[in-house]
């Protein structure tokens, strides 16, 4: 008998403020990145996106658009990516974030160094690529 597949579904969120700056968190493991995390049982992906941003940064968001998926079949990981805008809250760090802040797109792309995270940001900001599907 086969065991059920182990699969991780996550939501990564590109949050823009009224000045067009991007919200980033500095995680202990991966450095600067967009907020996000795993979808919990009984939760929609969009709810997970909003919850993760709030938990990691203190910011309340409205999800504007589904952008696409980065899928790693060999690791059983499906990362959904969303565009959102700030609607309230105040910047605050958490257990998952050593620092949080808003940065220009150029600054953000320079700061985000983990694997394909800068590519994810660029693709989310380029609506001509939506919806995208990337195997990695």
Short mmCIF file of N, CA and C in Angstrom, two decimals, residues 33-124:
data_model
loop_
_atom_site.label_atom_id
_atom_site.label_comp_id
_atom_site.label_asym_id
_atom_site.label_seq_id
_atom_site.Cartn_x
_atom_site.Cartn_y
_atom_site.Cartn_z
N UNK A 33 13.27 38.39 1.48
CA UNK A 33 12.33 37.70 0.60
C UNK A 33 10.96 38.34 0.73
N UNK A 34 10.04 37.95 -0.16
CA UNK A 34 8.67 38.39 -0.05
C UNK A 34 8.00 37.60 1.07
N UNK A 35 7.01 38.18 1.76
CA UNK A 35 6.32 37.41 2.79
C UNK A 35 5.53 36.26 2.17
N UNK A 36 5.29 35.23 2.99
CA UNK A 36 4.52 34.09 2.53
C UNK A 36 4.83 32.86 3.34
N UNK A 37 4.09 31.80 3.04
CA UNK A 37 4.31 30.55 3.76
C UNK A 37 3.28 29.51 3.37
N UNK A 38 3.27 28.43 4.13
CA UNK A 38 2.44 27.28 3.80
C UNK A 38 0.96 27.53 4.07
N UNK A 39 0.15 26.97 3.19
CA UNK A 39 -1.29 26.98 3.35
C UNK A 39 -1.63 25.94 4.42
N UNK A 40 -2.46 26.34 5.39
CA UNK A 40 -2.85 25.42 6.46
C UNK A 40 -4.12 24.68 6.09
N UNK A 41 -4.32 23.54 6.73
CA UNK A 41 -5.50 22.72 6.46
C UNK A 41 -6.77 23.53 6.69
N UNK A 42 -7.71 23.44 5.74
CA UNK A 42 -8.98 24.13 5.85
C UNK A 42 -8.94 25.60 5.45
N UNK A 43 -7.80 26.06 4.94
CA UNK A 43 -7.62 27.46 4.59
C UNK A 43 -7.50 27.60 3.08
N UNK A 44 -8.09 28.65 2.51
CA UNK A 44 -7.89 28.88 1.08
C UNK A 44 -6.49 29.44 0.86
N UNK A 45 -5.99 29.32 -0.35
CA UNK A 45 -4.65 29.84 -0.66
C UNK A 45 -4.63 31.35 -0.47
N UNK A 46 -5.69 32.01 -0.89
CA UNK A 46 -5.77 33.47 -0.76
C UNK A 46 -5.81 33.87 0.73
N UNK A 47 -6.53 33.13 1.56
CA UNK A 47 -6.54 33.41 3.00
C UNK A 47 -5.14 33.23 3.58
N UNK A 48 -4.44 32.18 3.13
CA UNK A 48 -3.08 31.93 3.62
C UNK A 48 -2.16 33.10 3.25
N UNK A 49 -2.32 33.62 2.04
CA UNK A 49 -1.50 34.75 1.59
C UNK A 49 -1.68 35.94 2.53
N UNK A 50 -2.91 36.28 2.83
CA UNK A 50 -3.20 37.42 3.70
C UNK A 50 -2.72 37.17 5.13
N UNK A 51 -2.94 35.96 5.63
CA UNK A 51 -2.53 35.61 7.00
C UNK A 51 -1.02 35.66 7.15
N UNK A 52 -0.30 35.09 6.19
CA UNK A 52 1.16 35.06 6.27
C UNK A 52 1.75 36.46 6.26
N UNK A 53 1.21 37.35 5.42
CA UNK A 53 1.71 38.73 5.39
C UNK A 53 1.49 39.37 6.75
N UNK A 54 0.29 39.22 7.31
CA UNK A 54 -0.02 39.81 8.62
C UNK A 54 0.90 39.26 9.70
N UNK A 55 1.07 37.93 9.74
CA UNK A 55 1.90 37.30 10.77
C UNK A 55 3.36 37.74 10.68
N UNK A 56 3.89 37.83 9.46
CA UNK A 56 5.31 38.11 9.28
C UNK A 56 5.66 39.58 9.33
N UNK A 57 4.69 40.47 8.99
CA UNK A 57 5.03 41.88 8.83
C UNK A 57 4.16 42.85 9.61
N UNK A 58 3.00 42.42 10.11
CA UNK A 58 2.07 43.32 10.77
C UNK A 58 1.17 44.08 9.82
N UNK A 59 1.34 43.87 8.52
CA UNK A 59 0.59 44.62 7.50
C UNK A 59 -0.65 43.83 7.05
N UNK A 60 -1.78 44.53 6.95
CA UNK A 60 -3.01 43.96 6.40
C UNK A 60 -3.02 44.23 4.90
N UNK A 61 -3.39 43.22 4.12
CA UNK A 61 -3.38 43.39 2.67
C UNK A 61 -4.70 42.96 2.05
N UNK A 62 -4.92 43.48 0.85
CA UNK A 62 -5.99 43.03 -0.03
C UNK A 62 -5.32 42.38 -1.22
N UNK A 63 -5.66 41.12 -1.48
CA UNK A 63 -5.09 40.43 -2.63
C UNK A 63 -5.73 41.00 -3.89
N UNK A 64 -4.90 41.41 -4.82
CA UNK A 64 -5.35 42.01 -6.07
C UNK A 64 -5.43 40.98 -7.19
N UNK A 65 -4.42 40.09 -7.23
CA UNK A 65 -4.32 39.23 -8.41
C UNK A 65 -3.50 37.98 -8.12
N UNK A 66 -3.92 36.86 -8.71
CA UNK A 66 -3.11 35.65 -8.76
C UNK A 66 -2.14 35.82 -9.92
N UNK A 67 -0.86 35.63 -9.66
CA UNK A 67 0.15 35.85 -10.71
C UNK A 67 0.61 34.57 -11.39
N UNK A 68 0.84 33.50 -10.61
CA UNK A 68 1.33 32.28 -11.22
C UNK A 68 1.85 31.30 -10.19
N UNK A 69 2.52 30.26 -10.71
CA UNK A 69 2.99 29.15 -9.88
C UNK A 69 4.44 28.82 -10.22
N UNK A 70 5.24 28.60 -9.18
CA UNK A 70 6.56 27.99 -9.31
C UNK A 70 6.42 26.60 -8.69
N UNK A 71 6.71 25.56 -9.47
CA UNK A 71 6.47 24.19 -9.04
C UNK A 71 7.76 23.38 -9.04
N UNK A 72 8.06 22.75 -7.92
CA UNK A 72 9.21 21.86 -7.82
C UNK A 72 8.68 20.47 -7.55
N UNK A 73 8.44 19.72 -8.63
CA UNK A 73 7.83 18.39 -8.51
C UNK A 73 8.71 17.43 -7.72
N UNK A 74 10.02 17.51 -7.89
CA UNK A 74 10.91 16.57 -7.21
C UNK A 74 10.89 16.76 -5.69
N UNK A 75 10.60 17.98 -5.23
CA UNK A 75 10.52 18.24 -3.79
C UNK A 75 9.07 18.29 -3.30
N UNK A 76 8.11 18.17 -4.19
CA UNK A 76 6.70 18.19 -3.80
C UNK A 76 6.26 19.55 -3.29
N UNK A 77 6.76 20.62 -3.92
CA UNK A 77 6.44 21.98 -3.49
C UNK A 77 5.79 22.75 -4.62
N UNK A 78 4.65 23.35 -4.31
CA UNK A 78 3.95 24.21 -5.25
C UNK A 78 3.80 25.59 -4.61
N UNK A 79 4.54 26.57 -5.14
CA UNK A 79 4.51 27.94 -4.62
C UNK A 79 3.59 28.79 -5.49
N UNK A 80 2.48 29.24 -4.92
CA UNK A 80 1.61 30.16 -5.65
C UNK A 80 2.08 31.58 -5.34
N UNK A 81 1.92 32.47 -6.31
CA UNK A 81 2.38 33.85 -6.13
C UNK A 81 1.24 34.82 -6.40
N UNK A 82 1.14 35.84 -5.55
CA UNK A 82 0.03 36.77 -5.53
C UNK A 82 0.54 38.20 -5.48
N UNK A 83 -0.25 39.10 -6.02
CA UNK A 83 0.01 40.53 -5.93
C UNK A 83 -1.03 41.10 -4.96
N UNK A 84 -0.58 41.95 -4.03
CA UNK A 84 -1.49 42.52 -3.04
C UNK A 84 -1.10 43.96 -2.77
N UNK A 85 -2.05 44.68 -2.15
CA UNK A 85 -1.74 46.05 -1.76
C UNK A 85 -2.02 46.22 -0.27
N UNK A 86 -1.25 47.09 0.35
CA UNK A 86 -1.40 47.38 1.77
C UNK A 86 -2.71 48.09 2.02
N UNK A 87 -3.47 47.64 3.04
CA UNK A 87 -4.71 48.32 3.40
C UNK A 87 -4.74 48.73 4.87
N UNK A 88 -3.71 48.40 5.64
CA UNK A 88 -3.69 48.77 7.05
C UNK A 88 -2.59 48.06 7.80
N UNK A 89 -2.61 48.20 9.12
CA UNK A 89 -1.60 47.58 9.96
C UNK A 89 -0.36 48.45 10.08
N UNK A 90 0.59 47.98 10.88
CA UNK A 90 1.86 48.68 11.05
C UNK A 90 2.98 47.68 10.99
N UNK A 91 4.10 48.08 10.38
CA UNK A 91 5.25 47.19 10.27
C UNK A 91 5.68 46.67 11.63
N UNK A 92 5.86 45.35 11.71
CA UNK A 92 6.30 44.71 12.95
C UNK A 92 7.02 43.42 12.61
N UNK A 93 8.07 43.10 13.36
CA UNK A 93 8.78 41.84 13.15
C UNK A 93 8.06 40.73 13.90
N UNK A 94 8.43 39.48 13.57
CA UNK A 94 7.83 38.30 14.20
C UNK A 94 8.90 37.23 14.34
N UNK A 95 8.49 36.04 14.77
CA UNK A 95 9.43 34.92 14.85
C UNK A 95 9.99 34.57 13.48
N UNK A 96 9.22 34.83 12.43
CA UNK A 96 9.63 34.48 11.07
C UNK A 96 10.37 35.61 10.36
N UNK A 97 10.45 36.79 10.99
CA UNK A 97 11.07 37.93 10.31
C UNK A 97 11.96 38.72 11.27
N UNK A 98 13.24 38.81 10.91
CA UNK A 98 14.19 39.57 11.71
C UNK A 98 14.05 41.07 11.46
N UNK A 99 13.69 41.43 10.22
CA UNK A 99 13.46 42.82 9.82
C UNK A 99 12.35 42.82 8.79
N UNK A 100 11.63 43.94 8.69
CA UNK A 100 10.62 44.13 7.65
C UNK A 100 10.72 45.56 7.16
N UNK A 101 10.35 45.77 5.90
CA UNK A 101 10.37 47.13 5.38
C UNK A 101 9.94 47.18 3.93
N UNK A 102 9.70 48.41 3.48
CA UNK A 102 9.35 48.65 2.08
C UNK A 102 10.58 49.17 1.35
N UNK A 103 10.77 48.70 0.12
CA UNK A 103 11.93 49.05 -0.67
C UNK A 103 11.52 49.29 -2.12
N UNK A 104 12.30 50.09 -2.82
CA UNK A 104 12.03 50.27 -4.25
C UNK A 104 12.25 48.93 -4.94
N UNK A 105 11.70 48.79 -6.14
CA UNK A 105 11.87 47.55 -6.89
C UNK A 105 13.36 47.26 -7.10
N UNK A 106 14.13 48.28 -7.48
CA UNK A 106 15.57 48.10 -7.71
C UNK A 106 16.27 47.62 -6.44
N UNK A 107 15.96 48.24 -5.31
CA UNK A 107 16.56 47.82 -4.04
C UNK A 107 16.17 46.38 -3.72
N UNK A 108 14.88 46.07 -3.88
CA UNK A 108 14.38 44.74 -3.54
C UNK A 108 15.08 43.67 -4.37
N UNK A 109 15.22 43.91 -5.66
CA UNK A 109 15.85 42.90 -6.53
C UNK A 109 17.32 42.70 -6.17
N UNK A 110 17.96 43.73 -5.66
CA UNK A 110 19.35 43.63 -5.23
C UNK A 110 19.47 42.87 -3.89
N UNK A 111 18.49 43.08 -3.02
CA UNK A 111 18.52 42.49 -1.67
C UNK A 111 18.13 41.02 -1.64
N UNK A 112 17.23 40.62 -2.52
CA UNK A 112 16.71 39.24 -2.53
C UNK A 112 17.70 38.36 -3.29
N UNK A 113 18.35 37.45 -2.58
CA UNK A 113 19.41 36.63 -3.19
C UNK A 113 19.11 35.13 -3.18
N UNK A 114 18.07 34.68 -2.50
CA UNK A 114 17.78 33.25 -2.39
C UNK A 114 17.21 32.69 -3.69
N UNK A 115 17.90 31.73 -4.26
CA UNK A 115 17.46 30.97 -5.43
C UNK A 115 16.76 31.85 -6.47
N UNK A 116 15.50 31.51 -6.82
CA UNK A 116 14.81 32.22 -7.90
C UNK A 116 13.82 33.26 -7.37
N UNK A 117 14.02 33.77 -6.15
CA UNK A 117 13.05 34.71 -5.57
C UNK A 117 13.01 36.04 -6.31
N UNK A 118 14.15 36.54 -6.80
CA UNK A 118 14.10 37.82 -7.55
C UNK A 118 13.36 37.62 -8.87
N UNK A 119 13.52 36.45 -9.49
CA UNK A 119 12.76 36.14 -10.71
C UNK A 119 11.26 36.13 -10.42
N UNK A 120 10.89 35.60 -9.27
CA UNK A 120 9.47 35.56 -8.89
C UNK A 120 8.91 36.98 -8.77
N UNK A 121 9.67 37.86 -8.14
CA UNK A 121 9.23 39.26 -7.99
C UNK A 121 9.05 39.91 -9.36
N UNK A 122 10.06 39.75 -10.22
CA UNK A 122 10.00 40.35 -11.55
C UNK A 122 8.80 39.85 -12.33
N UNK A 123 8.54 38.54 -12.28
CA UNK A 123 7.42 37.98 -13.03
C UNK A 123 6.08 38.45 -12.47
N UNK A 124 5.98 38.61 -11.16
CA UNK A 124 4.73 39.10 -10.57
C UNK A 124 4.47 40.54 -10.97
#
